[in-house]
XYZ file of C-alpha atoms in Angstrom:
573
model
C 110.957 -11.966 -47.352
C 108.993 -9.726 -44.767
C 106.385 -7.144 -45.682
C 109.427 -4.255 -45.515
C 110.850 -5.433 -48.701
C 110.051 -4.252 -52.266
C 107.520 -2.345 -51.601
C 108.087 1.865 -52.180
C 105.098 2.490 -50.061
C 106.433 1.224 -46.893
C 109.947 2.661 -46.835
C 109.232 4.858 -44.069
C 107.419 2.205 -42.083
C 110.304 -0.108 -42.339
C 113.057 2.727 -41.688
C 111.314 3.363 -38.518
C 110.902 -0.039 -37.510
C 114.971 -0.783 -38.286
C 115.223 2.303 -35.942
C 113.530 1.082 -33.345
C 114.887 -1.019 -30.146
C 113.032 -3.687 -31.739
C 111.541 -4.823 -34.737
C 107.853 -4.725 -35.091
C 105.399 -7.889 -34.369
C 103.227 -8.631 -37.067
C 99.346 -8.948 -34.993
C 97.499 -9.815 -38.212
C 98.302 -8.904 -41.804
C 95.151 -10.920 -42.731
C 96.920 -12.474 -45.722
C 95.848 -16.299 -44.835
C 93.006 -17.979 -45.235
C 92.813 -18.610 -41.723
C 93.851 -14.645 -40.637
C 90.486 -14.791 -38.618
C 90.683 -17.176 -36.523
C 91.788 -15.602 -33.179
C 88.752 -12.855 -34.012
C 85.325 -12.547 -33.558
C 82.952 -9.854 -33.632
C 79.751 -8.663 -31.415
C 76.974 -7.651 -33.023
C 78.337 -7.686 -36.509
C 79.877 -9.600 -39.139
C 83.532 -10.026 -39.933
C 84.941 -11.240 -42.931
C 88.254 -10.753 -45.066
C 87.890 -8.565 -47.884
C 90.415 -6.702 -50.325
C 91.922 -3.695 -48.225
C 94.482 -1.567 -47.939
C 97.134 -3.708 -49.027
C 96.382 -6.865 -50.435
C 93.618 -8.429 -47.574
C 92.321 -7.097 -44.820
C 89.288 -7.353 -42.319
C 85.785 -5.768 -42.905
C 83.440 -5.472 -40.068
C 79.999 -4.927 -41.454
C 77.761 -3.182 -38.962
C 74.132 -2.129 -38.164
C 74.231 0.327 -35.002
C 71.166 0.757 -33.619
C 71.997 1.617 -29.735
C 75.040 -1.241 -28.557
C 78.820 -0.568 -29.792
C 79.349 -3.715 -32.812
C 83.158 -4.824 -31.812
C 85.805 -6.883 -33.956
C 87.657 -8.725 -31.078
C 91.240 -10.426 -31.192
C 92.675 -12.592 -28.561
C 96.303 -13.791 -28.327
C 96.914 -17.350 -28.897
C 100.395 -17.366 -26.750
C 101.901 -14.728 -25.618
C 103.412 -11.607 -27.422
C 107.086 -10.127 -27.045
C 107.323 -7.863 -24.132
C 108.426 -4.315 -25.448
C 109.787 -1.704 -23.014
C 107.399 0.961 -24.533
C 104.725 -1.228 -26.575
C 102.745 0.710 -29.342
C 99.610 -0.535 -31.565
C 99.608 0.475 -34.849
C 97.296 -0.198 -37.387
C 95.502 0.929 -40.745
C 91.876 1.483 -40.833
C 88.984 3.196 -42.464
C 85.304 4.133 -41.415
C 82.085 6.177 -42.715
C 82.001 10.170 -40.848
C 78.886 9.176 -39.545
C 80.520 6.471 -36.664
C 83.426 6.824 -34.006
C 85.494 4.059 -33.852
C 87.924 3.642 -30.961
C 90.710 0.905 -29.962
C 90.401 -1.298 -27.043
C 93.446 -2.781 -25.770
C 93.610 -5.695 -22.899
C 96.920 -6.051 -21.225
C 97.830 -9.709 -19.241
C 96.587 -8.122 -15.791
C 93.000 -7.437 -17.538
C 93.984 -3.672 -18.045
C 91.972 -1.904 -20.220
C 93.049 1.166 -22.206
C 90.445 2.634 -24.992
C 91.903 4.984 -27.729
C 89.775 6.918 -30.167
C 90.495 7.004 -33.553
C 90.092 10.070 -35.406
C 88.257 10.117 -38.493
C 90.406 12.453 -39.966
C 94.559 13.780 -39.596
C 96.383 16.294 -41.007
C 97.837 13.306 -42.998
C 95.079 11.435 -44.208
C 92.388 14.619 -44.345
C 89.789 12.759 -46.207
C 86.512 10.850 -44.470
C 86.336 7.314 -45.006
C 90.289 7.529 -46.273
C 92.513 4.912 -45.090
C 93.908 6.791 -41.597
C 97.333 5.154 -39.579
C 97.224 5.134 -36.216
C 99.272 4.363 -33.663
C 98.373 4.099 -30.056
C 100.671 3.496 -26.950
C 99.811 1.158 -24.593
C 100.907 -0.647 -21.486
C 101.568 -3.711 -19.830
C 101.826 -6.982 -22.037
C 99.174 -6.957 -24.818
C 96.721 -10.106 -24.850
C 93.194 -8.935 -26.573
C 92.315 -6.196 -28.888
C 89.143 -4.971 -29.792
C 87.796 -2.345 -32.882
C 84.961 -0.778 -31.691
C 82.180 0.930 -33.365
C 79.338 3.033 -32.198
C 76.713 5.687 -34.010
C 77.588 9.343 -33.474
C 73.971 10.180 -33.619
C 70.546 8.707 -32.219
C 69.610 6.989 -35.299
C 70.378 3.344 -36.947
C 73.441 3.267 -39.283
C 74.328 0.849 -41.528
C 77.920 0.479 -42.827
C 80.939 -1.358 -42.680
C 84.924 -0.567 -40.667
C 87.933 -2.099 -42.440
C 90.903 -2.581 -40.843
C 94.546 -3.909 -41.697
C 98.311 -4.431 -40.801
C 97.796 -4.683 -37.384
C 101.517 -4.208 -35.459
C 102.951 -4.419 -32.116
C 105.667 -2.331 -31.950
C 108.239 -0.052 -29.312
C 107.846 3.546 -29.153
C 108.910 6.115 -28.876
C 110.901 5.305 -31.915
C 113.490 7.090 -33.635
C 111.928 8.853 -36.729
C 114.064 8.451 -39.621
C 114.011 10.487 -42.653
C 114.984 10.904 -46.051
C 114.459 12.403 -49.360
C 113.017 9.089 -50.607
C 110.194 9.071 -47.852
C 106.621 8.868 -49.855
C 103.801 11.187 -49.558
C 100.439 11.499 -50.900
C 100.815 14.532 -53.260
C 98.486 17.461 -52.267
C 96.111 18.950 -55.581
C 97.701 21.222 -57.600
C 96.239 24.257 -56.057
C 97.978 23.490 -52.477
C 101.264 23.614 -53.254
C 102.290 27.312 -52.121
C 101.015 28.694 -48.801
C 101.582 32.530 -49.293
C 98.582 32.428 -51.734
C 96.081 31.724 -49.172
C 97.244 33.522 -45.841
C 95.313 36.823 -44.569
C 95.321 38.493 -41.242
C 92.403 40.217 -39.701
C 92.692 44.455 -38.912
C 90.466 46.666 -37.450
C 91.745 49.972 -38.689
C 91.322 51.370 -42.179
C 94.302 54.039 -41.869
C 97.520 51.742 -40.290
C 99.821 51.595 -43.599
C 103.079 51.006 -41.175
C 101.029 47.514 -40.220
C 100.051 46.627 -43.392
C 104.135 46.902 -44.305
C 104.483 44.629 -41.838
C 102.182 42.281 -42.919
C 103.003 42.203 -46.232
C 106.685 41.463 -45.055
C 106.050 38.603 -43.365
C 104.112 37.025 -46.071
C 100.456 37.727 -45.620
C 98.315 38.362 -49.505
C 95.665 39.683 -47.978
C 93.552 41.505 -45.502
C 90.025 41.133 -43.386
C 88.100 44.321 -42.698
C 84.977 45.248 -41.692
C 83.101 46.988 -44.014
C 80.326 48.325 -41.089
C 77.192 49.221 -42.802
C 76.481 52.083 -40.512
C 79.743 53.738 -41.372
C 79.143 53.401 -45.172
C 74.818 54.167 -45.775
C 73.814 57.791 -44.605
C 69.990 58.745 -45.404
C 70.058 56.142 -47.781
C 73.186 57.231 -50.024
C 76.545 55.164 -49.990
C 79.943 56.469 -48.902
C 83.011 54.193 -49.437
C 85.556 56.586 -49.405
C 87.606 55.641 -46.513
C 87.149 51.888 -47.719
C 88.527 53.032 -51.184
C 91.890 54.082 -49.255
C 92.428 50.946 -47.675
C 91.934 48.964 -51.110
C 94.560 51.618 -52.642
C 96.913 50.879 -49.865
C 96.569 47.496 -50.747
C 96.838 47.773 -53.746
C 100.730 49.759 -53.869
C 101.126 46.474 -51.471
C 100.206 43.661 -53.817
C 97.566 42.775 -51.741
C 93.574 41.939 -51.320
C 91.232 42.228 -48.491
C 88.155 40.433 -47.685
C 85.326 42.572 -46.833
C 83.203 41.472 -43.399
C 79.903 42.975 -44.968
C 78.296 43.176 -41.189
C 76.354 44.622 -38.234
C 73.147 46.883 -38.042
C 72.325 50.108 -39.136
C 70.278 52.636 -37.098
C 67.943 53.730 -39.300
C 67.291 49.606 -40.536
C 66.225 47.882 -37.361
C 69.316 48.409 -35.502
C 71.682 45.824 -34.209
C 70.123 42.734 -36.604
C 67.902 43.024 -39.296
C 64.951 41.087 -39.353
C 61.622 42.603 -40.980
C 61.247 42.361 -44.984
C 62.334 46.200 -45.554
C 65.155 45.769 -43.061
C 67.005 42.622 -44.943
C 66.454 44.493 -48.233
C 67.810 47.588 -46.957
C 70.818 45.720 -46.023
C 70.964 44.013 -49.438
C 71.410 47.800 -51.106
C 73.873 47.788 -48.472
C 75.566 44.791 -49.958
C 74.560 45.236 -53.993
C 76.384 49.198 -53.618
C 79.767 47.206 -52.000
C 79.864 45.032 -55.047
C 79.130 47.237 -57.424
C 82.064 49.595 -56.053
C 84.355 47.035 -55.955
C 83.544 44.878 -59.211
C 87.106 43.867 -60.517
C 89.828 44.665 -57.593
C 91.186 41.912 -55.474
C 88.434 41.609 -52.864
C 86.486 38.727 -51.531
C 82.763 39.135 -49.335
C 81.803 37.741 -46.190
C 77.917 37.829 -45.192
C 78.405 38.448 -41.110
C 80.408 37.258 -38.503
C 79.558 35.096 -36.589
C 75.582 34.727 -36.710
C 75.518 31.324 -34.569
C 76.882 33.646 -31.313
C 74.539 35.808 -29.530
C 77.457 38.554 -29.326
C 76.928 38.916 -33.053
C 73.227 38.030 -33.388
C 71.391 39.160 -30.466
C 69.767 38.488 -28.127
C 70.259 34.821 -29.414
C 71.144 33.340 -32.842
C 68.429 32.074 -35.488
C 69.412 30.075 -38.292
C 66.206 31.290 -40.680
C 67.009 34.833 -39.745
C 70.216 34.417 -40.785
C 69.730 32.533 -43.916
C 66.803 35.662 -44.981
C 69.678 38.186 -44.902
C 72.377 35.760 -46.384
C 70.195 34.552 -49.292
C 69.433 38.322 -49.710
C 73.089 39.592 -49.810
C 74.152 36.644 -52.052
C 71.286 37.676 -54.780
C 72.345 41.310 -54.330
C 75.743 40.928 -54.849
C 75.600 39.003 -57.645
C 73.217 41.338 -59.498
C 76.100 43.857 -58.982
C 79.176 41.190 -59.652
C 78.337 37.865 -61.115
C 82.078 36.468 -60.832
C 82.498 38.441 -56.669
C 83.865 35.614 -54.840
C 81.082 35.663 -51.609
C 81.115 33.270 -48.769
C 78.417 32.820 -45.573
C 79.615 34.624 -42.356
C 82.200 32.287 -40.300
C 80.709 30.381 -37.868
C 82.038 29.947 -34.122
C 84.037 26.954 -34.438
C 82.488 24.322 -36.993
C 78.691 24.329 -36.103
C 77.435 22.277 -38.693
C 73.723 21.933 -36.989
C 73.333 26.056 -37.441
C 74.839 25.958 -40.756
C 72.612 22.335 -42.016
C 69.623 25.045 -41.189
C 70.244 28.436 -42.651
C 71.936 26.990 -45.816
C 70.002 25.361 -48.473
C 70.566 23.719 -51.736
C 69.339 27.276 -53.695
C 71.126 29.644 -51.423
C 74.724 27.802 -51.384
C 74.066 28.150 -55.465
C 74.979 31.124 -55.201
C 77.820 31.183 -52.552
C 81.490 30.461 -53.565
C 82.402 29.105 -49.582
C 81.014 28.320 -46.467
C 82.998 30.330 -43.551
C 84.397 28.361 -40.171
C 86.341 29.944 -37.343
C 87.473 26.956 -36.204
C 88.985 28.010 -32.568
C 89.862 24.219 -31.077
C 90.027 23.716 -27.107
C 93.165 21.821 -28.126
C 95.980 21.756 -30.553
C 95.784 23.410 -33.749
C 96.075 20.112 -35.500
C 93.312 18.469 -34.175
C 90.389 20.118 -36.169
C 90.876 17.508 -39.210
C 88.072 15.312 -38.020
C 85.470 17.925 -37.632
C 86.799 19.319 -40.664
C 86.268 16.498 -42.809
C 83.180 16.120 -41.461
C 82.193 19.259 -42.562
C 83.419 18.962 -46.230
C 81.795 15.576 -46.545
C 78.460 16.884 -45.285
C 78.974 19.775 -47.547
C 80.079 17.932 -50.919
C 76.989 15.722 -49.900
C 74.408 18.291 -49.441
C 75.537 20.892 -52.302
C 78.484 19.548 -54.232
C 82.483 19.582 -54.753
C 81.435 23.290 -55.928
C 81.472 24.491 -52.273
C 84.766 25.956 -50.910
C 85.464 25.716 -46.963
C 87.353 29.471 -45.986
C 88.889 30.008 -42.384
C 87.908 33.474 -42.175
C 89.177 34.156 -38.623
C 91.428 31.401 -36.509
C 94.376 32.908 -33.686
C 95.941 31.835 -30.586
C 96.253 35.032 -27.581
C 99.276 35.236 -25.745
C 97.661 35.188 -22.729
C 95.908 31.962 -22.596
C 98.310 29.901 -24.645
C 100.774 28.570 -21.739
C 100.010 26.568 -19.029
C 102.129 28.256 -17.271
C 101.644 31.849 -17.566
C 97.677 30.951 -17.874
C 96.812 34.870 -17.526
C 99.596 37.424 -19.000
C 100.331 37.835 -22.504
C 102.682 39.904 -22.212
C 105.274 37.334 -20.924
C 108.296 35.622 -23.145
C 106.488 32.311 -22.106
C 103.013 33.578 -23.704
C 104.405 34.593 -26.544
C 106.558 32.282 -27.281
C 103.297 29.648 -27.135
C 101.645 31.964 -29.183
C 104.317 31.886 -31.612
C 104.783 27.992 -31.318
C 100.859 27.729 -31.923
C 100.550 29.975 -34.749
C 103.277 28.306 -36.994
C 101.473 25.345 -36.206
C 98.060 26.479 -37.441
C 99.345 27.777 -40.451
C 100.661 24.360 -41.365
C 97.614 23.025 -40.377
C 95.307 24.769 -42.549
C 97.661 24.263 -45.411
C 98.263 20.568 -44.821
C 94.442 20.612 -44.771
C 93.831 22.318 -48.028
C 92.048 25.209 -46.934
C 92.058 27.656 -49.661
C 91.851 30.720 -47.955
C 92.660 31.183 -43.950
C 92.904 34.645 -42.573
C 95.233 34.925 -38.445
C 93.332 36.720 -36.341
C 94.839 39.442 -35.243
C 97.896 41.823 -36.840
C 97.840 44.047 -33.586
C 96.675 43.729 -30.297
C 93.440 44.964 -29.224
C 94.403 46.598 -25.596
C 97.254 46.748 -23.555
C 95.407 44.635 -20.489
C 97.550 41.528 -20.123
C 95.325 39.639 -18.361
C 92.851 40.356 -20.960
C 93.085 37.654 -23.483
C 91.373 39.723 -26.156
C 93.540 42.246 -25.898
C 97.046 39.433 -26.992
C 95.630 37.864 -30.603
C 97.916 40.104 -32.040
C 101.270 39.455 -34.216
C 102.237 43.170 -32.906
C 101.483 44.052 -29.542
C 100.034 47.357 -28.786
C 102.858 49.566 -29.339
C 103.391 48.060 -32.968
C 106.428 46.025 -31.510
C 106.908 42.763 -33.208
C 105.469 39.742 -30.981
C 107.617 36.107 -31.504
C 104.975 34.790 -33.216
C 105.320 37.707 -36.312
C 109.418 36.665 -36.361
C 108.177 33.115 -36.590
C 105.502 33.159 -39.221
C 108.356 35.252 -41.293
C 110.739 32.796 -40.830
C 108.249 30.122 -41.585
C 107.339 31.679 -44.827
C 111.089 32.241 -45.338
C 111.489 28.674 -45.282
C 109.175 27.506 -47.831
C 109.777 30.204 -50.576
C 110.966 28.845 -53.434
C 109.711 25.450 -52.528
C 106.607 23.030 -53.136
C 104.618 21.609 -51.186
C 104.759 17.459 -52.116
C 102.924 16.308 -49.352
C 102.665 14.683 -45.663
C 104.524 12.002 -44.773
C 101.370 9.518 -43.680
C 103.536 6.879 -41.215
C 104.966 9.285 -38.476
C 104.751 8.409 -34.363
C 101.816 9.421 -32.570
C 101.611 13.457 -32.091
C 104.538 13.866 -34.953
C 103.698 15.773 -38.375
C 106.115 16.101 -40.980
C 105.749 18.036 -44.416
C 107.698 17.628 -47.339
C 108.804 20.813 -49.363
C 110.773 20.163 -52.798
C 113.306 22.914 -54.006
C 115.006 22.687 -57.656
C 118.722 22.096 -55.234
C 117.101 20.901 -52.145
C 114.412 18.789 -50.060
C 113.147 20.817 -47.073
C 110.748 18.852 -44.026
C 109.437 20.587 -41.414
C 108.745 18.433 -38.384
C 106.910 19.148 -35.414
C 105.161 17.485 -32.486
C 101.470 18.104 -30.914
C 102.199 16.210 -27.617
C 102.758 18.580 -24.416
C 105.562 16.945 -22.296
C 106.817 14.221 -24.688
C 110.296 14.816 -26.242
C 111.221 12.440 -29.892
C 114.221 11.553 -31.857
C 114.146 13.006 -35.818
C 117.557 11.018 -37.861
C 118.674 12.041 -40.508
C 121.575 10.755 -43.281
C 124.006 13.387 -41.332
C 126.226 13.934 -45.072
C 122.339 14.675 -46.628
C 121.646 17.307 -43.849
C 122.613 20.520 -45.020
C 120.751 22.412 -42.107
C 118.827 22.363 -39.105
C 117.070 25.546 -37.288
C 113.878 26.258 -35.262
C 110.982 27.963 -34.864
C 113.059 31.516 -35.527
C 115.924 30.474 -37.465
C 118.595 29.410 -34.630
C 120.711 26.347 -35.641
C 119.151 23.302 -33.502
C 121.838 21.102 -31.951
C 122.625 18.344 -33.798
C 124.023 14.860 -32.402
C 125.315 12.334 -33.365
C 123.409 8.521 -33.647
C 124.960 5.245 -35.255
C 126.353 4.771 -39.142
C 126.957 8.284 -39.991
C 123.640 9.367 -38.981
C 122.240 12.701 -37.822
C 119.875 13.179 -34.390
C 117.659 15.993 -33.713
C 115.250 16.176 -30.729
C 112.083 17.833 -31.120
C 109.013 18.702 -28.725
C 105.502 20.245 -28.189
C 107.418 23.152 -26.443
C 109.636 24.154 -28.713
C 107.780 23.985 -31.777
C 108.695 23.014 -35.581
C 112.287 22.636 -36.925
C 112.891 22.658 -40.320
C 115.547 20.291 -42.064
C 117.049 21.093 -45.387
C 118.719 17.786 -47.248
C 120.482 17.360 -50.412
């Protein structure tokens, strides 16, 4: 009886595997007593220990300059495969990268890394699957570990279930596929959604907004428009709140920029970073009780926001200030740091201290990735391990500002966002983030931007926007509505952890139905979603057009999906 059978965990894996062109080749399962004998490491020790499931191997390591490497060589040869995959379990410390090395029968080398971190796994040192595609006929493999920093690290990379396998694969689903159930507090996505605005009279935009299922907003609250000769004046900021209000809605205050009369662009003296603390203590004190959140800056790690360059102290004198103020006004105001350019951890390791995130409720990101939206889990859980290290599960992690332009989304159309291509890559990429940052568990995660900034289509500051400068609806506003559309009235029950490379799929559960939406973050490469065709109820895309449908073997149902096109989302009985 193979591994397949009995076992409710590995349904998927074996549905996959009966889908395939061929069955999967069990490498090492490390079950035997003798499981090690075509391995040997470098510079470490390997041993079997209890893993994953049932045994597994553990490489124990002390990096101190040279990669340590686990290294398996075939003792005859393996099954040729027309499109061989590796796949594998394993698990590793944040503070390594680990990467796989596989040897084809020419002496080809091909080295994957191996993210600490996916969408489905999200945790540090969690057990991650991975598959990685290879060519050629396999004959060694190597794990491969090496320190992320300059320093000596002692720890230990486990590893199990080792397969060779064909792929692409058809990816078969059901509503018996397991997940790892998210915590209680992820299961909607409405809840934590905001968008970023820049005007404090637009209630035709905020309609909008609210429409396609945003809860809140982020503002600017600019301390030289509120403090005049040393009095406070909210009343335009009161307006917003009430239009938010009649909306059902919340807005998170930027609290940010200079003032004239306090040192102008930054302040840095003693009187300046108290001034600004009034600044901050008044806000609070106004506001004590509505639906509003604080953030301390934007950006202070970018000299555009802290000039003429950023300084982690001077930052942390004005955030421990505002903090201290704030809560002397509001004891319960929900306050986090100002969101740093992408995830810099070294700025934020310096102006945050044990004290000062006392008295924060979240550290801010803007996490901004050169690639797909998907791939800031590993930085991500790098960042919540440092932080639950250095201050405690207390800390929240907010995405106060995160977008995709228009303009610079295609490859194609690498400088107008005002094209259907652009904005339909916008639209593809923000549906994509949003399921991100809720497969992640970010509490709070605000779009950046509800409206354009300019009309300039080469500009790609001007094409953040969900409307474009007119107030038309972009693609990407039709798409977020249709993706909030599609998980109203459903839970979230989790990510389906065994999936191809590059494919996601999420699991909602409705009192009639199951709902997955799948997707794929792999530009040019097109894969096969099945489906028990009676079970399928519906199929439609990224804006609610019926996806074609064909037909595979024993009643089943084939959709194709792709980077390009962006999510579909399947409803089953």
């Amino acid at each position: 009886m193979g591994k397949c059978a009995g076992i409710a965990a590995w349904t998927l894996a074996c549905a996959i595997a009966l889908a395939s062109d061929q069955a999967p080749y069990m490498i090492a399962d490390f079950e035997a007593p003798t499981a090690l004998q075509n391995w040997r490491s470098v510079g470490g020790t390997l041993a079997l220990g209890p893993e994953h499931r049932g045994h597994g191997a553990v490489l124990q390591y002390r990096l101190a300059g040279a990669p340590v490497e686990a290294m398996w060589m075939a003792a005859s040869p393996l099954p040729e495969m027309h499109n061989p995959a590796i796949s594998l379990w394993i698990r590793f410390p944040p503070e390594v990268e680990v990467f796989l090395v596989a040897k084809d029968t020419s002496g080809r080398a091909l080295r994957f890394p191996i993210p600490a971190a996916t969408l489905e796994h999200p945790k540090a040192g969690d057990w991650q699957y991975t598959r990685a595609r290879i060519k050629g006929q396999l004959a060694e493999i190597a794990i491969s570990v090496q320190s992320l920093a300059r320093v000596t690290v002692e720890g230990s990379v486990s590893f199990d279930d080792i397969q060779l396998r064909e792929s692409p694969e058809i990816f078969s689903i059901d509503a018996a596929v397991p997940v790892s159930p998210p915590p209680p507090e992820s299961v909607e996505l409405a809840p934590r959604l905001g968008v970023n605005i820049h005007l404090l009279q637009d209630d035709p935009a905020l309609d909008q907004a609210r429409a396609a299922g945003f809860r809140f907003v982020r503002m600017d609250m600019l301390w030289s428009n509120v403090e005049r000769g040393g009095r406070f004046r909210f009343f335009a900021y009161d307006a917003l709140l009430r239009a938010l209000d009649a909306r059902g809605m919340g807005v998170l205050w930027i609290l940010d920029y200079g003032h004239p009369d306090h040192g102008g662009s930054v302040p840095r003296t003693l009187p300046d970073i108290a001034a600004f603390g009034r600044f901050a203590e008044a806000a609070a004190a106004r506001f004590k009780g509505r639906n509003v959140r604080y953030e301390i800056w934007n950006e202070p790690d970018t000299s555009q926001f802290w000039g003429p360059s950023p300084n982690a102290s001077e930052y942390a004198a004005l955030l421990r200030e505002a903090v201290a103020a704030i809560r002397r006004a509001d004891p319960s105001a929900r306050v986090s740091s100002g969101g740093l350019s992408r995830l810099d951890i070294a700025f934020l390791s310096r102006a945050v201290d044990t004290n000062l995130a006392a008295g924060l409720s979240a550290i801010g990101i803007h996490p901004y990735p050169k690639a797909g939206p998907e791939t800031i889990a590993p930085e991500l859980a790098i960042l919540r391990e440092w932080a639950a290290r250095a201050f405690g599960e207390r800390l929240e992690i907010w995405d106060t500002e995160w977008g995709y332009s228009s303009a610079n989304a295609p490859k194609e159309a690498p400088s107008n966002g005002h094209t259907e291509a652009g904005r339909r890559r916008q639209a593809v990429l923000a549906v994509r983030e949003l399921l991100t940052v809720w497969a992640a568990g970010l509490p709070l995660a605000v779009w950046y931007d509800l409206r354009d900034d300019g009309p300039d289509p080469a500009n790609p500051e001007h094409n953040y926007g969900l409307l474009d400068a007119s107030d038309n609806e972009k693609p990407a506003m039709r798409a977020i509505g249709m993706l909030m559309g599609a998980v109203r009235g459903r839970k979230y029950a989790g990510m389906i952890q065994q999936t191809p490379a590059g494919i996601h799929a999420m699991r909602l559960d409705g009192a009639k139905d199951t709902a997955f939406i799948v997707w794929s973050d792999l530009p040019g490469d097109r894969r096969t979603v099945e489906f028990a065709r009676p079970s399928l109820i519906s199929a439609t895309d990224l804006m609610g057009k019926s996806v074609k449908v064909k037909d595979g073997p024993s009643g089943r149902a084939r959709v194709e999906i792709d980077d390009a096109s962006g999510p579909i989302y399947a409803v089953i009985r």
